[in-house]
Short mmCIF file of N, CA and C in Angstrom, two decimals:
data_model
loop_
_atom_site.label_atom_id
_atom_site.label_comp_id
_atom_site.label_asym_id
_atom_site.label_seq_id
_atom_site.Cartn_x
_atom_site.Cartn_y
_atom_site.Cartn_z
N MET S 1 191.84 123.12 -27.38
CA MET S 1 192.22 123.03 -25.98
C MET S 1 191.97 121.60 -25.53
N THR S 2 192.89 121.03 -24.84
CA THR S 2 192.71 119.65 -24.40
C THR S 2 191.80 119.61 -23.18
N GLU S 3 191.25 118.43 -22.96
CA GLU S 3 190.35 118.26 -21.82
C GLU S 3 191.10 118.54 -20.51
N GLU S 4 192.36 118.18 -20.46
CA GLU S 4 193.16 118.40 -19.26
C GLU S 4 193.28 119.89 -18.97
N GLN S 5 193.48 120.71 -20.01
CA GLN S 5 193.59 122.15 -19.82
C GLN S 5 192.26 122.75 -19.40
N GLU S 6 191.16 122.26 -19.99
CA GLU S 6 189.84 122.80 -19.68
C GLU S 6 189.47 122.59 -18.22
N ASN S 7 189.94 121.53 -17.61
CA ASN S 7 189.56 121.20 -16.25
C ASN S 7 190.53 121.71 -15.20
N GLN S 8 191.47 122.56 -15.60
CA GLN S 8 192.40 123.14 -14.65
C GLN S 8 191.65 124.09 -13.73
N PRO S 9 192.03 124.17 -12.46
CA PRO S 9 191.35 125.10 -11.55
C PRO S 9 191.49 126.53 -12.02
N ALA S 10 190.42 127.29 -11.84
CA ALA S 10 190.43 128.71 -12.19
C ALA S 10 190.82 129.51 -10.97
N ALA S 11 191.70 130.46 -11.15
CA ALA S 11 192.10 131.32 -10.02
C ALA S 11 191.31 132.61 -10.06
N THR S 12 190.94 133.10 -8.91
CA THR S 12 190.26 134.39 -8.87
C THR S 12 191.31 135.46 -8.64
N GLU S 13 191.24 136.50 -9.46
CA GLU S 13 192.22 137.57 -9.38
C GLU S 13 192.06 138.38 -8.11
N GLN S 14 190.81 138.49 -7.64
CA GLN S 14 190.55 139.39 -6.53
C GLN S 14 191.10 138.85 -5.21
N THR S 15 190.99 137.55 -4.98
CA THR S 15 191.37 137.03 -3.67
C THR S 15 192.56 136.09 -3.70
N GLY S 16 192.95 135.65 -4.90
CA GLY S 16 194.02 134.68 -4.99
C GLY S 16 193.53 133.29 -4.63
N ALA S 17 192.25 133.14 -4.32
CA ALA S 17 191.70 131.82 -3.99
C ALA S 17 191.68 130.96 -5.25
N ARG S 18 191.82 129.66 -5.04
CA ARG S 18 191.79 128.74 -6.18
C ARG S 18 190.57 127.86 -6.05
N GLY S 19 189.94 127.66 -7.17
CA GLY S 19 188.76 126.82 -7.20
C GLY S 19 188.54 126.31 -8.60
N GLN S 20 187.50 125.55 -8.76
CA GLN S 20 187.17 125.01 -10.07
C GLN S 20 185.83 125.54 -10.52
N PHE S 21 185.79 125.97 -11.77
CA PHE S 21 184.56 126.43 -12.40
C PHE S 21 184.46 125.70 -13.72
N GLU S 22 183.41 124.91 -13.88
CA GLU S 22 183.25 124.13 -15.11
C GLU S 22 181.81 124.24 -15.61
N ILE S 23 181.67 124.31 -16.92
CA ILE S 23 180.35 124.24 -17.55
C ILE S 23 180.04 122.77 -17.75
N GLN S 24 178.94 122.32 -17.18
CA GLN S 24 178.53 120.92 -17.33
C GLN S 24 177.57 120.75 -18.51
N LYS S 25 176.62 121.68 -18.64
CA LYS S 25 175.61 121.58 -19.69
C LYS S 25 174.95 122.94 -19.86
N ILE S 26 174.59 123.25 -21.12
CA ILE S 26 173.82 124.46 -21.43
C ILE S 26 172.61 124.02 -22.24
N TYR S 27 171.44 124.51 -21.85
CA TYR S 27 170.21 124.06 -22.51
C TYR S 27 169.11 125.11 -22.42
N VAL S 28 168.13 124.96 -23.32
CA VAL S 28 166.95 125.83 -23.31
C VAL S 28 165.95 125.22 -22.35
N LYS S 29 165.47 126.03 -21.43
CA LYS S 29 164.51 125.56 -20.45
C LYS S 29 163.08 125.90 -20.87
N ASN S 30 162.89 127.05 -21.51
CA ASN S 30 161.56 127.47 -21.94
C ASN S 30 161.70 128.49 -23.07
N VAL S 31 160.83 128.38 -24.07
CA VAL S 31 160.80 129.33 -25.18
C VAL S 31 159.34 129.65 -25.47
N SER S 32 159.06 130.93 -25.70
CA SER S 32 157.70 131.33 -26.01
C SER S 32 157.74 132.52 -26.95
N LEU S 33 156.85 132.51 -27.94
CA LEU S 33 156.70 133.65 -28.83
C LEU S 33 155.22 133.86 -29.07
N GLU S 34 154.77 135.08 -28.83
CA GLU S 34 153.38 135.45 -29.08
C GLU S 34 153.36 136.62 -30.03
N THR S 35 152.49 136.55 -31.04
CA THR S 35 152.35 137.64 -32.01
C THR S 35 150.87 138.01 -32.10
N PRO S 36 150.33 138.64 -31.07
CA PRO S 36 148.89 138.90 -31.02
C PRO S 36 148.36 139.86 -32.08
N SER S 37 149.22 140.65 -32.69
CA SER S 37 148.75 141.63 -33.67
C SER S 37 148.96 141.18 -35.11
N SER S 38 149.41 139.95 -35.30
CA SER S 38 149.60 139.50 -36.68
C SER S 38 148.31 138.85 -37.17
N PRO S 39 147.99 138.92 -38.42
CA PRO S 39 148.80 139.46 -39.52
C PRO S 39 148.59 140.95 -39.79
N GLN S 40 147.65 141.59 -39.10
CA GLN S 40 147.34 142.99 -39.38
C GLN S 40 148.57 143.89 -39.26
N ILE S 41 149.44 143.61 -38.31
CA ILE S 41 150.60 144.48 -38.06
C ILE S 41 151.54 144.54 -39.27
N PHE S 42 151.54 143.48 -40.09
CA PHE S 42 152.43 143.45 -41.26
C PHE S 42 151.99 144.46 -42.32
N ARG S 43 150.76 144.91 -42.25
CA ARG S 43 150.24 145.86 -43.23
C ARG S 43 150.43 147.30 -42.78
N GLU S 44 150.89 147.50 -41.57
CA GLU S 44 151.04 148.85 -41.02
C GLU S 44 152.49 149.32 -41.07
N GLN S 45 152.65 150.63 -41.09
CA GLN S 45 153.96 151.24 -40.87
C GLN S 45 154.07 151.42 -39.36
N TRP S 46 155.08 150.86 -38.78
CA TRP S 46 155.17 150.97 -37.32
C TRP S 46 156.59 151.23 -36.88
N LYS S 47 156.65 151.92 -35.77
CA LYS S 47 157.93 152.21 -35.13
C LYS S 47 157.87 151.53 -33.77
N PRO S 48 158.61 150.46 -33.65
CA PRO S 48 158.49 149.67 -32.43
C PRO S 48 159.14 150.32 -31.22
N SER S 49 158.57 150.03 -30.07
CA SER S 49 159.24 150.34 -28.82
C SER S 49 159.51 148.99 -28.16
N VAL S 50 160.71 148.85 -27.63
CA VAL S 50 161.16 147.58 -27.08
C VAL S 50 161.30 147.70 -25.57
N HIS S 51 160.72 146.75 -24.86
CA HIS S 51 160.86 146.69 -23.41
C HIS S 51 161.47 145.33 -23.07
N MET S 52 162.52 145.35 -22.26
CA MET S 52 163.22 144.11 -21.89
C MET S 52 163.11 143.87 -20.39
N ASP S 53 162.81 142.63 -20.03
CA ASP S 53 162.88 142.18 -18.64
C ASP S 53 163.91 141.07 -18.58
N ILE S 54 164.86 141.21 -17.65
CA ILE S 54 165.93 140.23 -17.52
C ILE S 54 166.05 139.83 -16.07
N ALA S 55 166.16 138.53 -15.84
CA ALA S 55 166.33 138.02 -14.48
C ALA S 55 167.16 136.74 -14.55
N ASN S 56 167.84 136.46 -13.45
CA ASN S 56 168.51 135.17 -13.38
C ASN S 56 168.26 134.57 -12.00
N SER S 57 168.25 133.25 -11.98
CA SER S 57 168.03 132.54 -10.73
C SER S 57 169.01 131.38 -10.65
N THR S 58 169.24 130.94 -9.42
CA THR S 58 170.18 129.85 -9.17
C THR S 58 169.52 128.80 -8.31
N ASP S 59 169.78 127.55 -8.65
CA ASP S 59 169.27 126.43 -7.88
C ASP S 59 170.44 125.50 -7.55
N ASN S 60 170.65 125.23 -6.27
CA ASN S 60 171.71 124.32 -5.84
C ASN S 60 171.25 122.89 -6.09
N LEU S 61 171.98 122.17 -6.94
CA LEU S 61 171.63 120.80 -7.28
C LEU S 61 172.37 119.77 -6.42
N GLY S 62 173.24 120.25 -5.53
CA GLY S 62 174.06 119.34 -4.72
C GLY S 62 175.32 118.95 -5.46
N ASP S 63 176.26 118.35 -4.75
CA ASP S 63 177.54 117.91 -5.33
C ASP S 63 178.26 119.03 -6.07
N ASN S 64 178.19 120.26 -5.53
CA ASN S 64 178.85 121.43 -6.12
C ASN S 64 178.33 121.78 -7.50
N LEU S 65 177.11 121.35 -7.83
CA LEU S 65 176.48 121.67 -9.10
C LEU S 65 175.37 122.69 -8.88
N TYR S 66 175.30 123.67 -9.77
CA TYR S 66 174.31 124.73 -9.67
C TYR S 66 173.68 124.94 -11.04
N GLU S 67 172.35 125.04 -11.03
CA GLU S 67 171.65 125.40 -12.25
C GLU S 67 171.43 126.91 -12.19
N VAL S 68 171.89 127.61 -13.22
CA VAL S 68 171.66 129.04 -13.34
C VAL S 68 170.75 129.22 -14.56
N THR S 69 169.65 129.94 -14.35
CA THR S 69 168.70 130.20 -15.43
C THR S 69 168.63 131.69 -15.70
N LEU S 70 168.87 132.06 -16.94
CA LEU S 70 168.76 133.44 -17.38
C LEU S 70 167.45 133.57 -18.15
N SER S 71 166.56 134.43 -17.65
CA SER S 71 165.26 134.64 -18.28
C SER S 71 165.23 136.02 -18.92
N VAL S 72 164.88 136.06 -20.20
CA VAL S 72 164.80 137.32 -20.93
C VAL S 72 163.45 137.36 -21.64
N THR S 73 162.73 138.45 -21.41
CA THR S 73 161.47 138.68 -22.10
C THR S 73 161.58 139.99 -22.87
N ALA S 74 161.37 139.92 -24.18
CA ALA S 74 161.39 141.10 -25.03
C ALA S 74 159.96 141.36 -25.49
N THR S 75 159.43 142.51 -25.13
CA THR S 75 158.09 142.90 -25.55
C THR S 75 158.23 144.07 -26.50
N VAL S 76 157.76 143.89 -27.71
CA VAL S 76 157.83 144.95 -28.72
C VAL S 76 156.41 145.42 -28.99
N SER S 77 156.20 146.74 -28.89
CA SER S 77 154.87 147.31 -29.08
C SER S 77 154.91 148.44 -30.10
N HIS S 78 153.73 148.72 -30.59
CA HIS S 78 153.50 149.86 -31.47
C HIS S 78 152.25 150.54 -30.95
N GLU S 79 152.42 151.79 -30.54
CA GLU S 79 151.34 152.52 -29.88
C GLU S 79 150.84 151.69 -28.70
N GLU S 80 149.60 151.30 -28.68
CA GLU S 80 149.07 150.53 -27.54
C GLU S 80 149.05 149.03 -27.80
N LYS S 81 149.49 148.59 -28.98
CA LYS S 81 149.40 147.19 -29.37
C LYS S 81 150.72 146.45 -29.13
N THR S 82 150.61 145.24 -28.60
CA THR S 82 151.78 144.38 -28.51
C THR S 82 151.98 143.74 -29.88
N VAL S 83 153.14 143.99 -30.47
CA VAL S 83 153.47 143.41 -31.76
C VAL S 83 153.91 141.96 -31.55
N TYR S 84 154.86 141.77 -30.65
CA TYR S 84 155.25 140.41 -30.26
C TYR S 84 155.89 140.42 -28.89
N LEU S 85 155.87 139.26 -28.30
CA LEU S 85 156.48 139.03 -27.00
C LEU S 85 157.30 137.75 -27.15
N ALA S 86 158.59 137.86 -26.98
CA ALA S 86 159.49 136.70 -27.06
C ALA S 86 160.12 136.47 -25.69
N GLU S 87 160.02 135.24 -25.22
CA GLU S 87 160.57 134.91 -23.91
C GLU S 87 161.45 133.67 -24.04
N VAL S 88 162.64 133.77 -23.46
CA VAL S 88 163.58 132.64 -23.47
C VAL S 88 164.12 132.47 -22.06
N GLN S 89 164.12 131.22 -21.61
CA GLN S 89 164.80 130.85 -20.38
C GLN S 89 165.91 129.89 -20.78
N GLN S 90 167.13 130.39 -20.70
CA GLN S 90 168.32 129.61 -21.04
C GLN S 90 168.98 129.21 -19.74
N ALA S 91 169.30 127.94 -19.61
CA ALA S 91 169.87 127.47 -18.35
C ALA S 91 171.20 126.77 -18.60
N GLY S 92 171.94 126.66 -17.53
CA GLY S 92 173.19 125.93 -17.57
C GLY S 92 173.43 125.27 -16.22
N ILE S 93 174.13 124.17 -16.28
CA ILE S 93 174.57 123.51 -15.04
C ILE S 93 176.07 123.75 -14.95
N PHE S 94 176.46 124.31 -13.81
CA PHE S 94 177.85 124.69 -13.59
C PHE S 94 178.38 123.99 -12.34
N ARG S 95 179.60 123.56 -12.42
CA ARG S 95 180.26 122.96 -11.25
C ARG S 95 181.17 124.02 -10.67
N ILE S 96 180.93 124.36 -9.40
CA ILE S 96 181.68 125.41 -8.73
C ILE S 96 182.20 124.82 -7.42
N VAL S 97 183.53 124.67 -7.34
CA VAL S 97 184.15 123.99 -6.20
C VAL S 97 185.27 124.85 -5.61
N ASP S 98 185.33 124.88 -4.29
CA ASP S 98 186.45 125.49 -3.55
C ASP S 98 186.61 126.99 -3.77
N PHE S 99 185.49 127.70 -3.89
CA PHE S 99 185.51 129.15 -3.90
C PHE S 99 184.85 129.62 -2.61
N PRO S 100 185.31 130.73 -2.04
CA PRO S 100 184.57 131.29 -0.91
C PRO S 100 183.14 131.60 -1.34
N LYS S 101 182.23 131.58 -0.40
CA LYS S 101 180.80 131.75 -0.69
C LYS S 101 180.51 133.01 -1.50
N GLU S 102 181.13 134.13 -1.13
CA GLU S 102 180.85 135.37 -1.85
C GLU S 102 181.39 135.34 -3.29
N ILE S 103 182.51 134.67 -3.51
CA ILE S 103 183.05 134.55 -4.87
C ILE S 103 182.17 133.61 -5.69
N ALA S 104 181.73 132.51 -5.11
CA ALA S 104 180.83 131.59 -5.81
C ALA S 104 179.53 132.31 -6.18
N GLY S 105 179.02 133.11 -5.27
CA GLY S 105 177.81 133.89 -5.56
C GLY S 105 178.01 134.85 -6.71
N ARG S 106 179.15 135.51 -6.72
CA ARG S 106 179.47 136.43 -7.82
C ARG S 106 179.57 135.68 -9.14
N LEU S 107 180.20 134.51 -9.13
CA LEU S 107 180.31 133.70 -10.35
C LEU S 107 178.92 133.37 -10.91
N MET S 108 178.01 132.97 -10.02
CA MET S 108 176.67 132.58 -10.45
C MET S 108 175.85 133.79 -10.93
N ALA S 109 176.15 134.96 -10.40
CA ALA S 109 175.40 136.16 -10.76
C ALA S 109 176.00 136.91 -11.95
N THR S 110 177.26 136.65 -12.26
CA THR S 110 177.89 137.41 -13.34
C THR S 110 178.45 136.52 -14.44
N MET S 111 179.34 135.61 -14.10
CA MET S 111 179.99 134.80 -15.12
C MET S 111 178.99 133.87 -15.82
N CYS S 112 178.15 133.20 -15.04
CA CYS S 112 177.18 132.27 -15.64
C CYS S 112 176.22 132.99 -16.59
N PRO S 113 175.59 134.11 -16.19
CA PRO S 113 174.75 134.82 -17.15
C PRO S 113 175.52 135.32 -18.39
N ASN S 114 176.78 135.71 -18.21
CA ASN S 114 177.59 136.12 -19.36
C ASN S 114 177.79 134.96 -20.34
N ILE S 115 177.90 133.76 -19.82
CA ILE S 115 178.03 132.58 -20.68
C ILE S 115 176.70 132.27 -21.37
N LEU S 116 175.58 132.43 -20.66
CA LEU S 116 174.27 132.08 -21.19
C LEU S 116 173.70 133.13 -22.16
N PHE S 117 174.06 134.39 -21.98
CA PHE S 117 173.44 135.48 -22.75
C PHE S 117 173.57 135.34 -24.27
N PRO S 118 174.72 134.97 -24.81
CA PRO S 118 174.78 134.82 -26.28
C PRO S 118 173.79 133.79 -26.82
N PHE S 119 173.50 132.76 -26.06
CA PHE S 119 172.51 131.76 -26.48
C PHE S 119 171.12 132.39 -26.50
N VAL S 120 170.80 133.20 -25.48
CA VAL S 120 169.52 133.89 -25.42
C VAL S 120 169.39 134.85 -26.60
N ARG S 121 170.43 135.63 -26.84
CA ARG S 121 170.41 136.61 -27.93
C ARG S 121 170.12 135.93 -29.27
N GLU S 122 170.81 134.82 -29.52
CA GLU S 122 170.61 134.10 -30.77
C GLU S 122 169.20 133.54 -30.88
N MET S 123 168.68 132.97 -29.79
CA MET S 123 167.34 132.37 -29.80
C MET S 123 166.27 133.43 -30.06
N ILE S 124 166.37 134.58 -29.40
CA ILE S 124 165.37 135.64 -29.59
C ILE S 124 165.45 136.17 -31.02
N SER S 125 166.63 136.39 -31.52
CA SER S 125 166.79 136.88 -32.89
C SER S 125 166.17 135.89 -33.88
N ASP S 126 166.42 134.61 -33.68
CA ASP S 126 165.89 133.58 -34.57
C ASP S 126 164.36 133.51 -34.49
N LEU S 127 163.82 133.53 -33.29
CA LEU S 127 162.36 133.48 -33.11
C LEU S 127 161.67 134.65 -33.82
N VAL S 128 162.19 135.83 -33.60
CA VAL S 128 161.58 137.05 -34.15
C VAL S 128 161.66 137.03 -35.68
N THR S 129 162.78 136.63 -36.22
CA THR S 129 162.95 136.57 -37.67
C THR S 129 162.02 135.53 -38.28
N ARG S 130 161.91 134.38 -37.65
CA ARG S 130 161.01 133.33 -38.15
C ARG S 130 159.55 133.75 -38.09
N ALA S 131 159.23 134.67 -37.20
CA ALA S 131 157.86 135.17 -37.09
C ALA S 131 157.56 136.25 -38.13
N GLY S 132 158.57 136.60 -38.95
CA GLY S 132 158.35 137.55 -40.02
C GLY S 132 158.68 138.99 -39.68
N PHE S 133 159.31 139.20 -38.53
CA PHE S 133 159.65 140.56 -38.10
C PHE S 133 161.13 140.84 -38.34
N PRO S 134 161.51 142.11 -38.37
CA PRO S 134 162.93 142.45 -38.49
C PRO S 134 163.72 141.87 -37.30
N GLN S 135 164.95 141.54 -37.59
CA GLN S 135 165.82 140.95 -36.57
C GLN S 135 165.91 141.86 -35.34
N LEU S 136 165.85 141.25 -34.17
CA LEU S 136 166.03 141.99 -32.91
C LEU S 136 167.35 141.53 -32.30
N LEU S 137 168.31 142.44 -32.25
CA LEU S 137 169.61 142.13 -31.67
C LEU S 137 169.69 142.77 -30.29
N LEU S 138 169.81 141.96 -29.29
CA LEU S 138 169.90 142.46 -27.92
C LEU S 138 171.29 143.02 -27.68
N ALA S 139 171.35 144.17 -27.04
CA ALA S 139 172.62 144.80 -26.69
C ALA S 139 173.28 144.00 -25.57
N PRO S 140 174.60 143.99 -25.53
CA PRO S 140 175.29 143.31 -24.43
C PRO S 140 174.87 143.87 -23.08
N ILE S 141 174.93 143.02 -22.08
CA ILE S 141 174.58 143.42 -20.72
C ILE S 141 175.81 143.26 -19.84
N ASN S 142 176.06 144.26 -19.02
CA ASN S 142 177.17 144.20 -18.07
C ASN S 142 176.64 143.59 -16.77
N PHE S 143 176.72 142.27 -16.66
CA PHE S 143 176.19 141.58 -15.49
C PHE S 143 176.97 141.92 -14.22
N ASP S 144 178.22 142.33 -14.37
CA ASP S 144 179.01 142.77 -13.20
C ASP S 144 178.39 144.03 -12.61
N ALA S 145 178.01 144.98 -13.47
CA ALA S 145 177.39 146.22 -13.00
C ALA S 145 176.02 145.93 -12.39
N VAL S 146 175.26 145.03 -13.00
CA VAL S 146 173.95 144.66 -12.46
C VAL S 146 174.11 144.04 -11.07
N TYR S 147 175.12 143.20 -10.91
CA TYR S 147 175.38 142.56 -9.62
C TYR S 147 175.77 143.61 -8.57
N GLN S 148 176.60 144.56 -8.95
CA GLN S 148 176.99 145.63 -8.02
C GLN S 148 175.78 146.45 -7.58
N GLN S 149 174.89 146.75 -8.52
CA GLN S 149 173.67 147.49 -8.18
C GLN S 149 172.82 146.68 -7.21
N HIS S 150 172.74 145.38 -7.44
CA HIS S 150 171.98 144.50 -6.55
C HIS S 150 172.57 144.53 -5.13
N LEU S 151 173.90 144.45 -5.04
CA LEU S 151 174.55 144.48 -3.73
C LEU S 151 174.32 145.82 -3.03
N GLN S 152 174.41 146.91 -3.78
CA GLN S 152 174.19 148.24 -3.20
C GLN S 152 172.75 148.39 -2.72
N LYS S 153 171.80 147.90 -3.52
CA LYS S 153 170.39 147.98 -3.14
C LYS S 153 170.14 147.16 -1.88
N ARG S 154 170.73 145.98 -1.82
CA ARG S 154 170.57 145.13 -0.65
C ARG S 154 171.17 145.78 0.61
N ALA S 155 172.33 146.41 0.44
CA ALA S 155 172.97 147.10 1.57
C ALA S 155 172.12 148.27 2.05
N THR S 156 171.57 149.02 1.11
CA THR S 156 170.70 150.15 1.47
C THR S 156 169.45 149.68 2.19
N GLU S 157 168.84 148.61 1.70
CA GLU S 157 167.64 148.06 2.35
C GLU S 157 167.98 147.55 3.75
N SER S 158 169.14 146.96 3.90
CA SER S 158 169.58 146.44 5.20
C SER S 158 169.76 147.59 6.20
N GLU S 159 170.33 148.71 5.73
CA GLU S 159 170.56 149.87 6.58
C GLU S 159 169.23 150.49 7.03
N THR S 160 168.26 150.54 6.14
CA THR S 160 166.98 151.16 6.49
C THR S 160 166.16 150.30 7.43
N GLN S 161 166.43 149.01 7.48
CA GLN S 161 165.70 148.11 8.38
C GLN S 161 166.24 148.16 9.80
N HIS S 162 167.47 148.64 9.95
CA HIS S 162 168.08 148.68 11.31
C HIS S 162 167.86 149.97 11.99
#
């Protein structure tokens, strides 16, 4: 794809509005791996239970640039012991121009995390494997559904406050 094609304005199907959405940079902001039960855990037969925490945040950098950070923490335990805890904060800088506020918000809450998630998945899988554990493959996340739930929760909270 040529650079000229990549920088063409993106149209939103829902409103017909035209704007520009560009990836400026993707980078790792923070990585952490803790294995508090090693090396003893390698000698045990264990059936892991996996708990995932996922969050994303946005920071307005000015000049239509936004940093979106996707934070994923995978905690794997066996009985009462934490086998490992892997945390990745993957960030990106995105240029978002000429979209209505609600569409820009949706882009930052859905499209940006969808772009960042494969990087997080790969990093967590690599960290866990390098620590000597079986590969952990994160299931895809429907960030559109998560965003809809967030909007519904916010609307419900707003109704109960009035």
